[in-house]
Amino acid sequence: FPNQYTEQEARKLGVVGWVKNTSQGTVTGQVQGPEEKVNEMKSWLSKVGSPSSRIDKTNFSNEKEISKLDFSDFNTRY
């Protein structure tokens, strides 16, 4: 199950949020944390991903500074 690798990486970096597979065969999600850690996660999502994934393109949007985290952990949504 590919998202376990994303969860593992997020927890390793200390970012929070969620990830979800879409019916179109893509992945969507939200990541929150210190900018430097979020950037590391973005890099991992763009270049590495889970072993069974093929990354054709990544699109990051709605980036903004927040005063507090909305999530306490990183998990998979269904």
Coordinates of C-alpha atoms in Angstrom, one line a residue:
F1 CA 0.0 0.0 0.0
P2 CA 1.9 3.0 -1.3
N3 CA 0.7 5.7 1.1
Q4 CA 2.4 4.0 4.0
Y5 CA 5.7 5.2 2.5
T6 CA 4.4 8.8 2.4
E7 CA 3.2 8.5 6.0
Q8 CA 6.6 7.2 7.0
E9 CA 8.5 10.0 5.3
A10 CA 6.2 12.7 6.7
R11 CA 6.6 11.4 10.2
K12 CA 10.4 11.1 9.7
L13 CA 10.4 14.8 8.7
G14 CA 8.0 15.8 11.3
V15 CA 5.3 17.3 9.0
V16 CA 1.6 16.7 9.5
G17 CA -1.4 16.4 7.2
W18 CA -3.0 13.8 5.0
V19 CA -2.7 12.0 1.7
K20 CA -5.4 10.3 -0.4
N21 CA -5.5 8.3 -3.6
T22 CA -8.1 9.7 -6.1
S23 CA -10.2 7.7 -8.5
Q24 CA -8.2 9.2 -11.4
G25 CA -5.1 7.4 -10.2
T26 CA -3.5 10.4 -8.7
V27 CA -2.7 11.4 -5.1
T28 CA -3.9 14.5 -3.3
G29 CA -3.1 15.7 0.1
Q30 CA -2.1 18.5 2.5
V31 CA 1.2 19.0 4.3
Q32 CA 1.8 21.4 7.2
G33 CA 5.0 22.1 9.2
P34 CA 8.1 24.3 9.2
E35 CA 8.8 25.6 5.7
E36 CA 12.1 23.8 5.5
K37 CA 10.5 20.5 6.4
V38 CA 7.6 21.0 4.0
N39 CA 10.1 21.8 1.2
E40 CA 11.9 18.5 2.0
M41 CA 8.6 16.6 1.8
K42 CA 7.7 18.3 -1.5
S43 CA 11.1 17.3 -2.8
W44 CA 10.5 13.7 -1.7
L45 CA 7.0 13.7 -3.3
S46 CA 8.4 15.1 -6.6
K47 CA 11.5 12.9 -6.9
V48 CA 11.1 9.8 -4.8
G49 CA 7.6 8.8 -3.8
S50 CA 6.7 5.3 -2.9
P51 CA 8.5 2.4 -4.6
S52 CA 5.6 1.4 -6.7
S53 CA 4.6 4.9 -7.8
R54 CA 5.4 6.6 -11.1
I55 CA 5.7 10.4 -10.8
D56 CA 4.7 12.1 -14.0
K57 CA 4.2 15.6 -12.5
T58 CA 3.6 17.3 -9.2
N59 CA 1.5 20.3 -8.6
F60 CA 1.7 22.3 -5.3
S61 CA -0.9 24.9 -4.7
N62 CA -2.6 27.1 -2.0
E63 CA 0.7 27.5 -0.2
K64 CA 0.5 29.9 2.7
E65 CA 1.9 30.7 6.2
I66 CA -0.2 29.5 9.1
S67 CA -0.2 30.4 12.7
K68 CA -0.9 26.9 14.0
L69 CA -1.1 23.4 12.6
D70 CA -4.5 21.9 11.8
F71 CA -3.4 18.3 12.2
S72 CA -1.5 16.4 14.9
D73 CA -0.3 13.6 12.7
F74 CA 0.1 12.5 9.1
N75 CA -2.3 9.9 7.8
T76 CA -4.1 8.4 4.9
R77 CA -7.7 9.3 4.1
Y78 CA -10.1 7.0 2.3

